[in-house]
Amino acid sequence: MQSALWLTNVRLESGLHTDNGVVTGTETELCHLLIRDGRIADKIPANQAITDDLPRLDAKSNLALPSFIEKHCHLDKTLLGSKWRPVTPAKHIFDRLDEEKRLHAEHAVSIAERASLYLETALRSGVTHVRTHMDIYPEAGLKQMEEVQKALQAFDGKLTYEIVAFPQQGLLRSQSAGLVREALRSGASLVGGVDPATVDGDLEKSLRTMVELAASEGAGIDLHLHDPDHLGLFTLKRLASLTRDAGLAGKVAVSHAFCLGDIPAGQAEAAADMLAEAGIGIITSVPMNRKFPPVRLLQGRGVSVSVGCDNVFDVWSPFGTGDILERAGRLAEISGWVNEQALAQGLQYITGGVTPLDAEGRQAWPRIGDEASLALVDASCSAEAVARKSPRVATLFRGNVVAGALD
């Protein structure tokens, strides 16, 4: 690990090219970046000579983007490294849940091995932060979380992570509140939940239990909410109220939230204002066969919106590559974002809101003092990277190459 080095010949976005007021492309510049103690310490034009003898890594004119965030995955569920299996029919969600428990108990490849394969894939795709949900239920206890923690520890110094203690079988239905509390005291930092009305069967008690666990343990919340239309919207309203009362603003997210895509735009705007006021974020996996939250509407009204891959080859889905940039491209395609600015701004949903250019087209990243975590991409600009899912050349985490290779 080098305490200081130069990353040379880095392509950075510097502005927008316009023709008669119409944006026609992105302007870039070649720079040398000085990285010291994991942060960007200086930036000079590539035609300016470096006068010290610090080590150098040549980016070879590849585009630098802020490294990516995988905001929703299930490291314990993936079947990466296993033989092919399709998704088998299930009449009801509870049949699928039972199938998943059987598979966890019988699988020949350990959870730690499968999780490691996912993390390697994520690193290669440009990810340096992962939020993973971990199944918690009485038959397994904390075993699955411990297996994933073992995998995560092997990636120390390559990425950061958060663990959601996720009662997939239902927080109340599986009587897992005590286990979730134990998980929060053993490395998890968020309370999970799933469909308080339809899985747990008691919306009010389920939400109150989640909020009480989070408030008492100093944790956040990440709720899987698949319930549609007005049932889902009512769940969001109760969660928003309980979040405000518990002082958890900024620590709560709702994954999926399909209901926000089911309701009319006027109701979605009112819901967005409610979520923004309560400090609740939305995370979507951008499904292709289901309406999902209107991300631009939500973001425009102050709601934090993120994208995650969710299921990557598991009992729920045979699809998914674990490439979060591919998922950002899917969001852009489904949303009809085809011009330069719209595509480029789509990057923010996988970077925690950071983009190389701001909404006015001015250079916004990187700045001196920023963490030197970035993805080097074979693309001319971020719009191309999003639209074309451009190849990743290398991933740097705090100034160190953690995937790919540089000379």
C-alpha atoms as one frame of an Amber mdcrd trajectory, in Angstrom:
protein
   0.000   0.000   0.000   1.464   3.324  -1.118   0.935   6.386   1.103   1.451
   8.659  -1.929   1.472   8.140  -5.697   0.520   9.767  -8.964  -2.347   8.440
 -11.073  -1.315   9.783 -14.448  -3.194  10.438 -17.691  -6.638  10.315 -16.133
  -9.549  11.469 -18.291 -11.930  13.745 -16.360 -15.116  15.440 -17.487 -14.686
  19.217 -17.546 -17.892  20.600 -19.053 -20.533  20.289 -21.741 -20.163  20.999
 -25.419 -23.075  22.948 -26.873 -24.153  23.924 -30.369 -26.682  26.777 -30.588
 -27.660  26.138 -26.983 -28.120  22.392 -27.431 -25.851  20.011 -25.519 -24.112
  17.817 -28.068 -21.385  16.193 -25.996 -19.147  16.241 -22.947 -15.790  17.943
 -22.827 -12.934  16.166 -21.060  -9.380  16.864 -19.975  -6.374  14.696 -19.252
  -4.919  15.163 -15.775  -2.487  13.712 -13.300  -3.944  13.082  -9.840  -1.758
  13.052  -6.738  -3.122  10.580  -4.205  -1.895  10.803  -0.644  -3.187   8.794
   2.318  -6.154   7.578   0.341  -7.323  11.009  -0.789  -6.866  13.222  -3.809
  -4.218  15.734  -2.811  -3.602  17.559  -6.090  -4.653  17.707  -9.739  -2.481
  19.036 -12.557  -2.868  19.041 -16.354  -1.355  16.013 -18.067   0.961  18.258
 -20.098   2.548  19.554 -16.892   5.660  17.715 -15.774   5.688  15.827 -12.480
   8.798  16.952 -10.610   8.950  14.420  -7.756   9.933  10.755  -7.777   6.742
   9.321  -6.280   5.428   6.062  -7.783   3.168   6.435 -10.816   0.261   4.437
 -12.203  -0.787   5.161 -15.780  -4.554   5.399 -16.344  -3.866   5.441 -20.114
  -6.511   8.081 -20.856  -9.344   6.021 -19.398 -12.273   7.919 -17.913 -12.418
   8.250 -14.128 -15.826   8.033 -12.459 -16.728   8.068  -8.758 -16.671   4.480
  -7.556 -20.056   2.817  -7.294 -22.338   1.827  -4.432 -24.267  -1.447  -4.451
 -27.194  -0.348  -2.292 -29.233  -3.546  -2.229 -27.914  -7.081  -2.538 -28.226
 -10.436  -0.762 -24.780 -11.947  -0.378 -26.192 -14.960   1.445 -28.737 -15.782
  -1.274 -26.647 -15.754  -4.459 -25.893 -19.070  -6.131 -22.808 -17.806  -7.959
 -20.273 -20.631  -8.127 -23.028 -23.251  -8.127 -24.345 -25.320 -10.998 -27.159
 -23.882 -13.083 -30.700 -24.098 -11.746 -33.793 -22.323 -13.055 -36.439 -20.828
 -10.815 -39.039 -23.485 -10.047 -42.765 -22.622  -9.840 -44.164 -21.579  -6.474
 -47.847 -21.009  -5.802 -47.280 -18.544  -2.979 -44.500 -16.436  -1.492 -44.461
 -18.667   1.576 -43.683 -21.687  -0.650 -40.706 -19.750  -2.021 -39.564 -18.897
   1.500 -39.701 -22.576   2.486 -37.722 -23.516  -0.635 -35.070 -20.984   0.247
 -34.667 -22.354   3.773 -34.235 -25.881   2.383 -31.624 -24.712  -0.106 -29.610
 -22.893   2.550 -29.538 -26.073   4.648 -28.591 -28.410   1.788 -26.285 -26.354
  -0.460 -22.847 -27.845  -1.113 -21.077 -24.516  -1.767 -20.699 -22.442   1.393
 -22.330 -19.052   1.748 -18.897 -17.517   2.356 -17.617 -18.860  -0.996 -20.653
 -17.645  -2.918 -20.564 -14.250  -1.202 -16.895 -13.890  -2.089 -17.646 -14.507
  -5.763 -20.306 -11.800  -5.649 -17.922  -9.353  -3.973 -15.234 -10.043  -6.578
 -17.790  -9.368  -9.306 -18.875  -6.157  -7.588 -15.292  -4.927  -7.286 -14.649
  -5.580 -10.966 -17.757  -3.604 -11.833 -16.456  -0.531  -9.958 -18.208  -0.991
  -6.591 -16.423  -0.004  -3.365 -19.399   0.014  -0.974 -22.018  -2.696  -0.458
 -25.242  -2.827   1.523 -26.210  -6.460   1.968 -29.331  -7.934   3.522 -28.764
 -11.041   5.622 -31.512 -13.576   6.303 -32.233 -13.936  10.018 -34.643 -16.654
  11.228 -34.727 -19.135  14.130 -33.625 -22.256  12.219 -30.443 -20.524  11.004
 -29.828 -18.085  13.834 -26.934 -15.809  12.892 -25.087 -18.493  10.919 -25.690
 -16.924   7.514 -24.619 -13.510   8.727 -21.453 -14.983  10.227 -20.636 -16.681
   6.915 -21.027 -13.417   5.010 -19.025 -11.532   7.629 -16.229 -14.035   7.022
 -16.314 -13.179   3.315 -16.500  -9.443   3.958 -13.506  -9.568   6.299 -11.455
 -11.086   3.477 -12.193  -7.924   1.458 -11.034  -5.559   4.191  -9.145  -2.689
   2.599 -10.956  -3.187  -0.715 -14.455  -1.950   0.085 -16.769  -0.837   2.868
 -20.112  -2.375   3.737 -23.328  -2.289   5.739 -25.308  -5.301   6.945 -29.097
  -5.346   7.210 -30.503  -7.916   9.650 -33.269  -9.108   7.345 -36.093 -11.335
   8.670 -37.029 -12.672   5.208 -39.561 -15.052   6.770 -41.333 -12.137   8.447
 -40.250 -10.293  11.574 -43.380 -11.315  13.483 -44.223 -14.438  11.485 -40.861
 -16.044  12.313 -40.662 -14.495  15.785 -37.228 -13.100  14.958 -37.169  -9.799
  16.839 -34.746 -11.175  19.429 -32.444 -12.519  16.723 -32.503  -9.198  14.888
 -31.481  -7.445  18.090 -28.660  -9.960  18.536 -27.548  -9.349  14.939 -27.462
  -5.590  15.561 -25.111  -6.246  18.453 -22.963  -8.544  16.288 -22.173  -6.323
  13.320 -25.424  -5.437  11.560 -26.283  -1.747  11.433 -29.817  -1.778  10.000
 -33.089  -3.472  10.843 -34.777  -5.183   7.922 -38.383  -6.077   7.347 -40.710
  -7.329   4.640 -44.320  -6.438   3.806 -45.661  -5.777   7.302 -49.270  -6.278
   6.179 -49.104  -9.315   3.917 -46.134 -11.283   5.280 -46.308 -10.375   8.962
 -50.094  -9.982   8.956 -50.015  -7.046  11.385 -48.862  -3.815   9.771 -48.883
  -1.705  12.908 -47.120  -4.151  15.203 -44.537  -5.053  12.561 -43.598  -1.423
  11.872 -43.528  -0.519  15.554 -41.256  -3.480  16.300 -38.851  -2.436  13.534
 -38.742   1.157  14.733 -38.320   0.159  18.382 -35.405  -2.128  17.511 -33.720
   0.594  15.459 -34.239   3.327  18.029 -33.102   1.242  20.997 -29.994  -0.137
  19.237 -28.915   3.049  17.433 -29.549   1.431  14.058 -31.218   2.324  10.776
 -34.039   0.597   8.889 -34.273  -0.846   5.369 -37.748  -2.243   4.701 -38.617
  -4.470   1.716 -42.036  -3.205   0.640 -43.637  -5.052  -2.287 -47.270  -4.377
  -1.352 -48.907  -2.413  -4.171 -51.129   0.614  -4.570 -52.844   2.024  -1.526
 -51.817  -0.753   0.865 -48.207   0.047   0.139 -48.876   3.778   0.370 -50.590
   3.370   3.743 -47.547   1.417   4.953 -45.271   4.270   3.861 -47.446   6.810
   5.683 -47.310   4.855   8.944 -43.554   4.323   8.609 -43.043   8.035   7.974
 -45.010   8.943  11.082 -43.170   6.433  13.263 -39.819   7.535  11.815 -40.489
  11.176  12.755 -41.662  10.224  16.234 -38.541   8.113  16.848 -36.108  10.728
  15.530 -34.808   8.382  12.822 -34.801  10.863   9.934 -31.994  10.078   7.501
 -31.598   6.533   8.820 -34.547   4.854   7.118 -34.928   3.493   3.580 -37.623
   1.551   1.779 -36.556  -0.923  -0.868 -38.763  -1.586  -3.906 -41.755   0.590
  -2.841 -43.672  -0.515  -5.939 -46.712   1.356  -4.689 -45.100   4.664  -5.664
 -45.162   3.519  -9.284 -48.778   2.341  -9.040 -50.414   5.573  -7.899 -51.233
   8.706  -9.961 -48.555  11.396 -10.291 -50.347  13.778  -7.928 -50.411  11.200
  -5.163 -46.789  10.301  -5.874 -45.802  13.956  -5.450 -47.591  14.141  -2.093
 -45.926  10.875  -1.031 -42.539  12.230  -2.098 -43.012  15.341   0.036 -43.973
  13.137   2.981 -40.907  10.913   2.529 -38.567  13.890   2.166 -39.943  15.504
   5.321 -39.518  12.233   7.252 -35.999  11.649   5.884 -36.839   8.314   4.252
 -34.910   7.185   1.174 -36.028   4.879  -1.637 -33.992   2.046  -3.172 -35.067
   0.396  -6.424 -33.728  -2.593  -8.319 -35.334  -1.312 -11.545 -37.477  -4.362
 -12.339 -38.447  -4.834 -15.986 -41.784  -6.527 -15.340 -43.174  -4.209 -12.653
 -43.827  -0.510 -12.204 -41.268   1.027  -9.870 -40.907   4.380  -8.095 -40.614
   7.505 -10.292 -37.020   8.254  -9.362 -36.739  11.683 -10.980 -39.961  12.874
  -9.378 -38.813  11.642  -5.969 -35.345  13.107  -6.283 -36.734  16.422  -7.496
 -38.780  16.689  -4.322 -35.860  15.953  -2.009 -36.001  12.181  -1.569 -32.716
  10.260  -1.612 -32.960   7.596  -4.350 -30.533   4.723  -4.967 -30.301   1.670
  -7.211 -29.260  -1.863  -6.262 -29.006  -5.159  -8.118 -31.045  -7.164  -5.561
 -31.325 -10.786  -6.717 -28.363 -12.183  -8.654 -28.916 -15.833  -9.608 -30.832
 -17.200  -6.633 -34.089 -19.037  -5.927 -36.008 -15.866  -6.766 -34.397 -15.086
 -10.118 -32.064 -16.843 -12.591 -30.925 -13.468 -13.925 -28.491 -10.783 -12.823
 -24.773 -10.251 -13.276 -23.957  -8.196 -10.183 -22.876  -5.272 -12.406 -24.423
  -2.145 -10.885 -23.529   0.010 -13.911 -25.660  -2.304 -16.024 -28.551  -1.608
 -13.648 -28.048   2.155 -14.004 -28.179   1.680 -17.764 -31.429  -0.248 -17.408
 -32.907   2.615 -15.383 -31.954   5.081 -18.109 -33.350   2.881 -20.878 -36.694
   2.213 -19.201 -36.988   5.879 -18.221 -36.257   7.118 -21.739 -33.144   9.075
 -20.756 -31.317   9.287 -24.075 -29.623  12.692 -24.229 -26.169  13.491 -22.871
 -27.218  15.190 -19.637 -29.994  12.791 -18.711 -27.720   9.783 -19.162 -24.863
  11.386 -17.247 -27.096  12.393 -14.353 -28.326   8.794 -14.157 -24.933   7.897
 -12.714 -25.838   9.544  -9.401 -28.154   6.693  -8.407 -25.181   4.342  -8.029
 -22.664   6.840  -6.566 -24.494   8.271  -3.589 -25.441  11.372  -5.576 -21.945
  12.213  -6.856 -21.488  13.006 -10.570 -18.472  14.375 -12.471 -20.561  17.342
 -13.686 -23.323  19.105 -11.779 -26.771  19.773 -13.238 -25.447  22.973 -14.852
 -22.598  21.131 -16.533 -19.804  22.396 -14.282 -17.044  20.133 -13.016 -18.074
  18.809  -9.602 -15.800  15.773  -9.098 -13.133  15.056  -8.116 -12.184  17.795
  -5.707  -9.061  18.114  -3.601  -9.656  16.178  -0.403 -12.098  13.700  -1.925
 -11.561  10.044  -1.153  -9.553   8.465  -3.966 -12.105   5.739  -4.700 -12.894
   5.610  -8.386 -13.678   3.421 -11.353 -11.576   3.700 -14.488 -13.807   3.070
 -17.478 -13.124   2.620 -21.184 -15.551   5.371 -22.220 -15.445   8.917 -23.540
 -17.848  10.272 -20.906 -20.224   9.169 -18.160 -23.215   9.308 -20.528 -21.544
   6.692 -22.721 -20.597   4.628 -19.682 -24.228   4.502 -18.511 -25.747   3.881
 -21.932 -23.188   1.351 -23.147 -22.256  -0.295 -19.817 -18.675   0.398 -20.794
 -15.848  -1.952 -19.739 -14.243  -1.281 -16.375 -10.443  -1.155 -16.578  -9.668
  -0.870 -12.857 -11.240  -0.035  -9.511  -9.383   2.033  -6.916 -10.346   2.105
  -3.250  -8.721   4.867  -1.238  -5.911   5.100  -3.755  -5.196   1.394  -4.075
  -6.022  -0.744  -7.112  -8.437  -3.426  -5.865  -9.682  -4.792  -9.196  -8.301
  -4.791 -12.713  -4.726  -3.687 -13.359  -2.677  -0.574 -14.085   0.995  -0.296
 -15.088
